[in-house]
Every structure is written in structure tokens, then in C-alpha cells.
Coordinates of C-alpha atoms (C1' of nucleotides) in Angstrom, one line a residue:
Chain H
M1 CA 110.1 124.2 -6.7
A2 CA 110.8 122.6 -10.1
R3 CA 109.0 124.2 -13.0
Y4 CA 110.8 123.1 -16.0
K5 CA 111.0 119.6 -17.3
V6 CA 114.8 119.4 -16.5
G7 CA 114.1 120.5 -12.9
L8 CA 111.5 117.9 -12.4
E9 CA 113.8 115.2 -13.8
T10 CA 116.6 116.4 -11.5
R11 CA 114.3 116.2 -8.5
E12 CA 113.4 112.7 -9.4
R13 CA 117.0 111.7 -9.8
I14 CA 117.8 113.2 -6.4
L15 CA 115.0 111.3 -4.7
E16 CA 115.9 108.0 -6.4
A17 CA 119.6 108.5 -5.3
T18 CA 118.4 109.2 -1.8
R19 CA 116.2 106.1 -1.8
T20 CA 118.8 103.7 -3.1
L21 CA 121.4 105.1 -0.7
L22 CA 119.0 104.5 2.2
A23 CA 118.3 101.0 1.0
D24 CA 122.0 100.2 0.2
V25 CA 123.9 101.9 2.9
G26 CA 121.4 102.9 5.6
V27 CA 120.7 106.3 7.1
E28 CA 124.2 106.8 8.2
G29 CA 125.4 106.9 4.6
I30 CA 123.1 109.7 3.7
T31 CA 125.4 112.6 3.2
L32 CA 124.8 115.4 0.8
K33 CA 127.9 114.4 -1.1
A34 CA 126.7 110.8 -1.4
I35 CA 123.3 111.9 -2.7
T36 CA 124.7 114.5 -5.2
D37 CA 127.4 112.1 -6.4
R38 CA 124.8 109.4 -7.0
A39 CA 122.3 111.8 -8.6
G40 CA 125.0 113.4 -10.8
V41 CA 124.3 117.0 -9.6
R42 CA 126.0 119.5 -7.4
A43 CA 125.0 121.1 -4.1
G44 CA 123.6 124.2 -5.7
S45 CA 121.2 122.1 -7.8
F46 CA 120.2 120.1 -4.8
Y47 CA 119.3 123.2 -2.7
N48 CA 117.4 124.8 -5.6
L49 CA 115.0 121.9 -5.2
F50 CA 115.1 121.0 -1.5
E51 CA 115.4 123.3 1.5
T52 CA 117.4 120.8 3.5
K53 CA 118.9 117.4 3.1
E54 CA 116.3 116.3 5.7
E55 CA 113.5 117.4 3.4
A56 CA 114.8 115.0 0.7
V57 CA 115.1 112.1 3.2
L58 CA 111.6 112.8 4.6
T59 CA 110.2 112.9 1.1
V60 CA 111.7 109.5 0.4
V61 CA 110.4 108.1 3.7
R62 CA 106.9 109.4 2.9
D63 CA 107.0 108.0 -0.6
A64 CA 108.0 104.6 0.8
I65 CA 105.2 104.6 3.3
T66 CA 102.7 105.7 0.7
A67 CA 103.9 103.0 -1.7
M68 CA 103.4 100.4 0.9
D69 CA 99.8 101.5 1.4
P70 CA 97.3 99.1 -0.2
G71 CA 95.5 100.4 -3.3
D72 CA 91.8 100.9 -3.4
E73 CA 90.7 98.0 -5.6
A74 CA 87.5 96.7 -4.3
S75 CA 87.3 93.3 -5.8
D76 CA 90.5 91.5 -4.8
T77 CA 90.7 88.2 -3.2
L78 CA 93.0 87.7 -0.2
E79 CA 95.3 85.7 -2.4
D80 CA 95.6 88.6 -4.9
L81 CA 96.2 91.1 -2.1
V82 CA 98.9 88.9 -0.5
N83 CA 100.6 88.3 -3.8
A84 CA 100.6 92.0 -4.6
Y85 CA 102.2 92.7 -1.3
V86 CA 104.8 90.1 -1.7
T87 CA 105.5 91.1 -5.3
F88 CA 106.0 94.6 -4.0
L89 CA 108.5 93.3 -1.4
T90 CA 110.5 91.6 -4.0
E91 CA 110.3 93.9 -7.0
Q92 CA 110.3 97.3 -5.4
S93 CA 113.1 96.3 -3.2
S94 CA 114.7 99.6 -2.4
M95 CA 111.3 101.1 -1.5
A96 CA 110.3 98.1 0.5
Q97 CA 113.8 98.1 2.2
V98 CA 113.4 101.8 3.1
Y99 CA 109.9 101.0 4.6
L100 CA 111.1 98.1 6.7
Q101 CA 114.1 100.1 7.9
I102 CA 111.8 103.0 8.9
A103 CA 109.4 100.6 10.6
V104 CA 112.1 99.1 12.7
T105 CA 114.0 102.3 13.5
T106 CA 111.1 104.6 14.1
T107 CA 111.3 105.9 17.6
S108 CA 109.6 108.1 20.0
T109 CA 111.3 111.1 18.3
N110 CA 109.5 110.2 15.1
E111 CA 106.0 109.8 16.5
P112 CA 104.1 111.2 13.5
I113 CA 105.9 108.7 11.2
R114 CA 105.3 105.8 13.5
K115 CA 101.6 106.7 13.6
R116 CA 101.5 107.0 9.8
I117 CA 103.0 103.5 9.5
A118 CA 100.6 102.1 12.1
K119 CA 97.7 103.6 10.3
G120 CA 98.7 102.1 7.0
Q121 CA 99.1 98.7 8.6
Q122 CA 95.7 99.0 10.2
Y123 CA 94.2 99.9 6.8
R124 CA 95.9 96.9 5.3
V125 CA 94.5 94.7 8.1
E126 CA 91.0 96.0 7.4
R127 CA 91.2 95.4 3.7
F128 CA 92.8 91.9 4.1
T129 CA 90.2 91.0 6.7
S130 CA 87.3 91.9 4.4
A131 CA 88.8 89.8 1.7
L132 CA 89.3 86.9 4.1
L133 CA 85.6 87.1 5.3
R134 CA 84.5 86.9 1.7
D135 CA 86.5 83.7 1.4
V136 CA 85.6 82.1 4.7
P137 CA 82.6 84.0 6.2
H138 CA 81.8 81.7 9.0
I139 CA 85.0 82.3 11.0
G140 CA 83.7 85.6 12.3
A141 CA 85.1 89.1 12.2
A142 CA 87.3 88.9 15.3
E143 CA 88.9 85.6 14.3
A144 CA 89.4 86.9 10.8
K145 CA 91.1 90.1 12.0
A146 CA 93.4 88.1 14.3
R147 CA 94.4 85.8 11.5
I148 CA 95.1 88.8 9.2
E149 CA 97.2 90.6 11.8
S150 CA 99.3 87.5 12.2
L151 CA 99.5 87.1 8.4
I152 CA 100.7 90.7 7.7
A153 CA 103.2 90.7 10.5
A154 CA 104.5 87.4 9.3
L155 CA 104.8 88.7 5.7
N156 CA 106.9 91.6 7.0
G157 CA 109.0 89.1 8.9
F158 CA 109.4 87.0 5.7
G159 CA 110.6 90.1 3.9
I160 CA 113.3 90.6 6.5
A161 CA 114.3 86.9 6.5
R162 CA 114.7 87.1 2.8
H163 CA 117.0 90.1 3.2
I164 CA 119.1 88.3 5.7
D165 CA 119.2 85.1 3.7
R166 CA 118.6 85.1 0.0
S167 CA 117.7 81.4 0.0
F168 CA 114.7 82.0 2.2
D169 CA 111.7 80.8 0.1
L170 CA 109.5 83.9 0.4
H171 CA 106.9 82.6 -2.0
G172 CA 106.8 79.2 -0.4
H173 CA 106.4 80.5 3.1
T174 CA 103.8 83.0 1.8
R175 CA 101.8 80.2 0.3
R176 CA 102.0 78.3 3.6
M177 CA 100.9 81.2 5.6
L178 CA 98.0 82.0 3.3
E179 CA 96.8 78.4 3.5
L180 CA 96.9 78.5 7.3
T181 CA 95.1 81.9 7.3
T182 CA 92.3 80.7 5.0
A183 CA 91.8 77.3 6.6
P184 CA 88.1 76.7 7.4
Chain R
M22 CA 142.1 97.9 27.8
A23 CA 140.5 98.2 31.2
R24 CA 142.5 96.8 34.1
Y25 CA 141.0 98.3 37.2
K26 CA 137.4 97.8 38.4
V27 CA 136.5 101.4 37.6
G28 CA 137.7 101.0 34.0
L29 CA 135.7 97.9 33.5
E30 CA 132.6 99.7 34.9
T31 CA 133.2 102.7 32.6
R32 CA 133.5 100.4 29.6
E33 CA 130.2 98.7 30.5
R34 CA 128.5 102.1 31.0
I35 CA 129.7 103.2 27.5
L36 CA 128.4 100.1 25.9
E37 CA 125.1 100.4 27.6
A38 CA 124.8 104.0 26.5
T39 CA 125.7 103.1 22.9
R40 CA 123.1 100.3 23.0
T41 CA 120.3 102.4 24.3
L42 CA 121.1 105.2 21.9
L43 CA 121.0 102.8 19.0
A44 CA 117.6 101.5 20.2
D45 CA 116.2 104.9 21.0
V46 CA 117.5 107.1 18.3
G47 CA 119.0 104.8 15.7
V48 CA 122.4 104.8 14.1
E49 CA 122.2 108.4 13.0
G50 CA 122.0 109.5 16.6
I51 CA 125.2 107.8 17.5
T52 CA 127.7 110.6 18.0
L53 CA 130.6 110.6 20.4
K54 CA 128.9 113.4 22.3
A55 CA 125.7 111.5 22.6
I56 CA 127.5 108.4 23.9
T57 CA 129.7 110.3 26.3
D58 CA 126.9 112.4 27.6
R59 CA 124.7 109.4 28.2
A60 CA 127.5 107.4 29.8
G61 CA 128.6 110.3 31.9
V62 CA 132.2 110.3 30.8
R63 CA 134.4 112.5 28.6
A64 CA 136.0 111.8 25.2
G65 CA 139.4 111.0 26.7
S66 CA 137.9 108.3 28.9
F67 CA 136.1 106.9 25.8
Y68 CA 139.3 106.7 23.8
N69 CA 141.2 105.1 26.6
L70 CA 138.9 102.2 26.3
F71 CA 137.9 102.1 22.6
E72 CA 140.1 102.8 19.6
T73 CA 137.3 104.4 17.6
K74 CA 133.6 105.1 18.0
E75 CA 133.1 102.4 15.4
E76 CA 134.6 99.9 17.7
A77 CA 132.1 100.6 20.4
V78 CA 129.2 100.4 17.9
L79 CA 130.4 97.1 16.5
T80 CA 130.9 95.7 20.0
V81 CA 127.2 96.5 20.8
V82 CA 126.1 95.0 17.4
R83 CA 128.0 91.8 18.1
D84 CA 126.7 91.6 21.7
A85 CA 123.1 92.0 20.3
I86 CA 123.7 89.2 17.8
T87 CA 125.2 87.0 20.4
A88 CA 122.3 87.7 22.8
M89 CA 119.8 86.7 20.2
D90 CA 121.6 83.4 19.7
P91 CA 119.7 80.5 21.2
G92 CA 121.3 78.9 24.3
D93 CA 122.4 75.3 24.3
E94 CA 119.8 73.7 26.5
A95 CA 119.1 70.3 25.1
S96 CA 115.7 69.5 26.6
D97 CA 113.5 72.3 25.7
T98 CA 110.1 71.9 24.1
L99 CA 109.2 74.1 21.2
E100 CA 106.8 76.1 23.3
D101 CA 109.6 76.8 25.8
L102 CA 111.9 77.9 23.0
V103 CA 109.3 80.1 21.5
N104 CA 108.3 81.7 24.8
A105 CA 112.0 82.3 25.6
Y106 CA 112.5 84.1 22.3
V107 CA 109.3 86.2 22.7
T108 CA 110.2 87.0 26.3
F109 CA 113.6 88.2 25.1
L110 CA 111.9 90.4 22.4
T111 CA 109.8 92.0 25.1
E112 CA 112.1 92.2 28.1
Q113 CA 115.5 92.8 26.5
S114 CA 114.0 95.4 24.4
S115 CA 117.0 97.6 23.6
M116 CA 119.0 94.5 22.7
A117 CA 116.2 93.1 20.6
Q118 CA 115.7 96.5 19.0
V119 CA 119.3 96.7 18.0
Y120 CA 119.2 93.2 16.6
L121 CA 116.1 93.9 14.5
Q122 CA 117.6 97.1 13.2
I123 CA 120.8 95.4 12.2
A124 CA 118.9 92.6 10.6
V125 CA 117.0 95.1 8.4
T126 CA 119.7 97.5 7.6
T127 CA 122.6 95.1 7.1
T128 CA 123.8 95.6 3.6
S129 CA 126.3 94.3 1.2
T130 CA 128.9 96.5 2.9
N131 CA 128.3 94.5 6.1
E132 CA 128.5 91.1 4.6
P133 CA 130.3 89.5 7.6
I134 CA 127.6 90.7 10.0
R135 CA 124.8 89.6 7.6
K136 CA 126.4 86.1 7.5
R137 CA 126.7 86.1 11.3
I138 CA 123.0 86.9 11.6
A139 CA 122.0 84.3 9.0
K140 CA 124.1 81.7 10.8
G141 CA 122.4 82.5 14.1
Q142 CA 119.0 82.2 12.5
Q143 CA 119.9 78.9 10.9
Y144 CA 121.0 77.6 14.2
R145 CA 117.7 78.7 15.7
V146 CA 115.9 76.9 12.9
E147 CA 117.7 73.7 13.6
R148 CA 117.1 73.8 17.3
F149 CA 113.4 74.7 16.9
T150 CA 113.0 72.0 14.2
S151 CA 114.4 69.3 16.5
A152 CA 112.0 70.4 19.2
L153 CA 109.1 70.3 16.8
L154 CA 110.0 66.8 15.6
R155 CA 110.0 65.6 19.2
D156 CA 106.4 66.9 19.5
V157 CA 105.1 65.8 16.1
P158 CA 107.6 63.3 14.6
H159 CA 105.4 62.1 11.8
I160 CA 105.4 65.3 9.8
G161 CA 108.9 64.7 8.5
A162 CA 112.1 66.7 8.7
A163 CA 111.5 68.9 5.6
E164 CA 108.0 69.9 6.6
A165 CA 109.1 70.6 10.1
K166 CA 111.9 72.8 8.9
A167 CA 109.6 74.7 6.6
R168 CA 107.2 75.3 9.4
I169 CA 109.9 76.5 11.7
E170 CA 111.3 78.9 9.2
S171 CA 107.9 80.4 8.8
L172 CA 107.5 80.5 12.6
I173 CA 110.8 82.3 13.3
A174 CA 110.4 84.8 10.5
A175 CA 106.8 85.4 11.7
L176 CA 108.0 86.0 15.3
N177 CA 110.5 88.6 14.1
G178 CA 107.6 90.2 12.1
F179 CA 105.6 90.2 15.3
G180 CA 108.4 91.9 17.2
I181 CA 108.3 94.7 14.6
A182 CA 104.5 94.9 14.6
R183 CA 104.6 95.4 18.3
H184 CA 107.2 98.1 17.9
I185 CA 105.0 100.0 15.4
D186 CA 101.8 99.5 17.4
R187 CA 101.9 98.8 21.1
S188 CA 98.5 97.3 21.0
F189 CA 99.7 94.4 18.8
D190 CA 99.0 91.3 20.9
L191 CA 102.4 89.7 20.7
H192 CA 101.6 86.8 23.0
G193 CA 98.3 86.1 21.4
H194 CA 99.7 86.0 17.9
T195 CA 102.6 83.9 19.1
R196 CA 100.2 81.4 20.6
R197 CA 98.3 81.2 17.4
M198 CA 101.4 80.7 15.3
L199 CA 102.7 78.0 17.7
E200 CA 99.4 76.2 17.4
L201 CA 99.5 76.3 13.6
T202 CA 103.1 75.2 13.6
T203 CA 102.5 72.2 15.9
A204 CA 99.2 71.1 14.2
P205 CA 99.3 67.4 13.4
Chain Z
dG11 C1' 150.7 106.2 53.8
dT12 C1' 153.4 105.5 49.3
dC13 C1' 153.7 105.1 44.6
dA14 C1' 153.4 103.3 39.9
dA15 C1' 149.8 102.2 36.9
dA16 C1' 145.5 103.3 35.3
dT17 C1' 141.9 106.4 34.5
dT18 C1' 139.9 110.8 33.6
dT19 C1' 139.6 115.5 32.1
dG20 C1' 139.2 118.9 28.6
dA21 C1' 141.5 122.1 25.4
dG22 C1' 142.5 121.9 21.0
dC23 C1' 143.1 119.9 16.1
dA24 C1' 141.7 118.5 11.4
dT25 C1' 138.2 117.5 8.6
dA26 C1' 133.7 116.3 7.1
dC27 C1' 129.4 118.1 6.8
dA28 C1' 125.2 121.0 5.5
dC29 C1' 124.4 124.9 3.5
dT30 C1' 124.9 129.8 1.2
dC31 C1' 125.3 132.8 -2.5
dT32 C1' 126.8 134.7 -6.9
dA33 C1' 128.0 134.0 -11.5
dT34 C1' 127.0 131.3 -15.4
dT35 C1' 124.3 128.3 -18.2
dT36 C1' 120.0 126.3 -19.8
dT37 C1' 115.1 126.2 -20.6
dG38 C1' 110.8 127.2 -22.7
dG39 C1' 107.5 130.4 -24.5
dA40 C1' 106.7 134.2 -27.6
Chain B
dT17 C1' 116.1 134.6 -32.3
dC18 C1' 115.2 136.9 -27.9
dC19 C1' 114.7 137.1 -23.1
dA20 C1' 113.1 136.2 -18.4
dA21 C1' 112.8 132.5 -15.5
dA22 C1' 114.8 128.4 -14.0
dA23 C1' 118.5 125.5 -13.2
dT24 C1' 123.4 124.7 -12.3
dA25 C1' 128.1 125.0 -10.7
dG26 C1' 131.3 125.6 -7.3
dA27 C1' 134.0 128.5 -4.0
dG28 C1' 133.5 129.5 0.5
dT29 C1' 131.4 129.6 5.4
dG30 C1' 130.3 128.0 10.0
dT31 C1' 129.9 124.2 12.9
dA32 C1' 129.6 119.5 14.4
dT33 C1' 132.3 115.6 14.5
dG34 C1' 135.9 112.1 15.7
dC35 C1' 139.9 112.1 17.8
dT36 C1' 144.7 113.5 20.1
dC37 C1' 147.5 114.4 23.9
dA38 C1' 149.4 116.2 28.2
dA39 C1' 148.2 117.4 32.8
dA40 C1' 145.6 116.1 36.7
dT41 C1' 143.3 112.7 39.5
dT42 C1' 142.1 108.0 41.0
dT43 C1' 143.0 103.2 41.9
dG44 C1' 144.9 99.3 44.0
dA45 C1' 148.7 96.7 45.8
dC46 C1' 152.1 96.7 49.2

DNA sequence: GTCAAATTTGAGCATACACTCTATTTTGGA
DNA sequence: TCCAAAATAGAGTGTATGCTCAAATTTGAC
């Protein structure tokens, strides 16, 4: 448990190294050597701060899931919410990358994590649905929710498409999807 | 190189074991022991057929990418193409799962594979765009392509959403997305 | 049934891996 | 400056991992 300032900084360096390795190389590239090399520390330092390598990886995974959770601002329009999500996908790219990887690879052996992700997605659906109903109240709650579920899943698909092909027009497709979702 | 019938069958068993392990456990669970246990063979048999573990994994990856490639039928409607894709996502679930995992985790170190996936996606975009233009010719080629890119990325996002949450209505959302895409 | 080719087994090898533990160095407060 | 707590380095340990290789078994054609 880090107490001193240098320990806290080392911890953060280790987590950042783990995160960028996950994003860059994938889970198979996560060895202790790769983490410590990237963080600029040695094994002893690592184990002073984390009990196991697994603990560091799980911390990064939890951070990524938490980072993808919507904030609690009460006054956002759907457009603001969508743009914030897309901005996150593009600007926090290693965090978003870790999140998408987890979302795809989470298996029955990782049931708690899968549920955590599903819960975050449901929360996002609720928040985006509320925002949509403020914009177009007459479409009804069930229709609004269905539209938002499509929207959010599509945005995740757009994030992946952009990863595969850098020329994918993430903002253009987001705008199109937003127009279709908010159509009266 | 398998010559006898039993060798060919063993090879297929090994590939299937590798594929289902990738889908079930992810790349970190791919050890030689896990593969051979699941395939019901021993290490020597494995290495009679594959030079390295990596070769077996890459073969499975390539098979998954190839399986996701659209077929060459010339007369399909967009609805047929979309339904075939979605059926594949749901019924060939370990193959689709491997594909989505590869798509998300492919990194700069796997540039040839990323390009292979991007090429397959582009081909799918072309085929689906042609089908859309047969349905609604007046929207123009650029608009049709943009709509199809959104559609395909969204379908992939739907596949992931269903993986996270089994209650995600894949067919319902697909239908909605298809209607929006084909709107005049 | 025979027999050469193919396949399979499994003991063993080298090494990468996660981790321990002790000596040394650094930090931070008095 | 002192000193206890915290942090760090790195040699070493045990084991999991990918793979080799020779003996044994099976396959398939004649």
C-alpha cells in the first residue's frame, strides 16, 4: 500500500504501463517483465505495491469500466451525452480500447465483470433514454429505450470499426446515428 | 502434414479445440495443455501436425476471418445479406466470437491481420451497398455507402451487446437498423 | 496377413514466468 | 540532521510452458 508520494507515483506508472500494454499488445503480452520494463521499475517494487500481477490487471480493467461509466450530470442533452462518449472513445483511446477488449472477451469465467459491464451499459441506456425523451417526448418510453439501445450498441460498433480502419468516419457516422435516433 | 484420414480428423479436432478455447477463455487461456486436453490428443500428435502453437492459433484466426467474409451470391437483397450476417453471429458463435475478439484486439503488431479484416469489411460494404442501391436507387452511391458503413458497424456492435447481455434483442435491433438504412 | 508410412505417446529438456526475500536506498516528518 | 518507515533492486526459487525425440502403435494399400 503506497504511503509516500514516490510510491503513489510508482503505482500510477505501473497501472499506466499495464493499461497501455493491454491496449497495444493485448492480454497475452501482459508479462511482469513487460509491465516493469515499461513502467521503469523492478519486480520488487511491483510486488511492494501489488500482491499479484493479476491484481494490477484487474485494477486496470476496473478503472476502464469505471471510466466508461456515464457521469452524473443531470442537464445534458442527448447530443452532449453522445459527443462525450465518442470523444472518450477517441481521446482516451487506451482506456476505451481496454474496455472494448474486455467487453468482447469477457466469458463465463468472468461473470462478475460481465455483469459490471452490463450494468454500466444499462445505466447509460437509462440516462440516454431520459435525454431522448426530453428531446422527443411523444415517441414513448419503450420506443425511446429501443432506439437508445441501438444507438449505444452502434456507437461501440463504430469504435471498433475505427480501430480496424482509421479512415472510418466516426464523427460522421455518429451524427447520422444521432439524427436517426432523434427523428420525430 | 496429415495424410491419413485419422490425421486429418485429429487436425480438425485440434483446430476446433483451439477455436472454442479462444471463444470461451480468450487468448490467455490458449496453452498447449488446454488445447491438447480439449482435443483429446498429446503434445507429440499436436507437433506432428503443427509446427508451433502459434501456427494453430493463426490458422483458427484466418479461418474465422474467412468465415466472416461474405459469400459471392449475386442476387441477394439487403435484407437477405443482413439476416445471413446476423444468423452467422448467433449460430456460429465461437467463430463469430473469435472474429470479434480479433477485430478488437488486433494491434500494430498484427498489421497484416488488421488489413485482412479491413479488406473483408470493405468487401462487405461494397456488396451491401450494391444491394441497397437495388432497393432504393435514388439515394445515390455515396449516401448508400455511408448508410451501409453505419449498418455494418452497428451490427458488429449489436453482436457485442448481445454477448454482454443475453437479453439484448439482436433481431429486433437489426430490423430497426435495416428499416432506417432502407428508408427512402 | 504383410509391411512401410503415418500417427501417437509420453518422458524429458530448456526457458520463460510469477513471485519471494533480504540487503540497500530513499522518503518524509520531527 | 536523524531515524523509522517506505520503497527499491535484484538474485534466486519453483513451476508452467512450448517443444523435442525415440519408441510404440495404427493406418491403409496391396
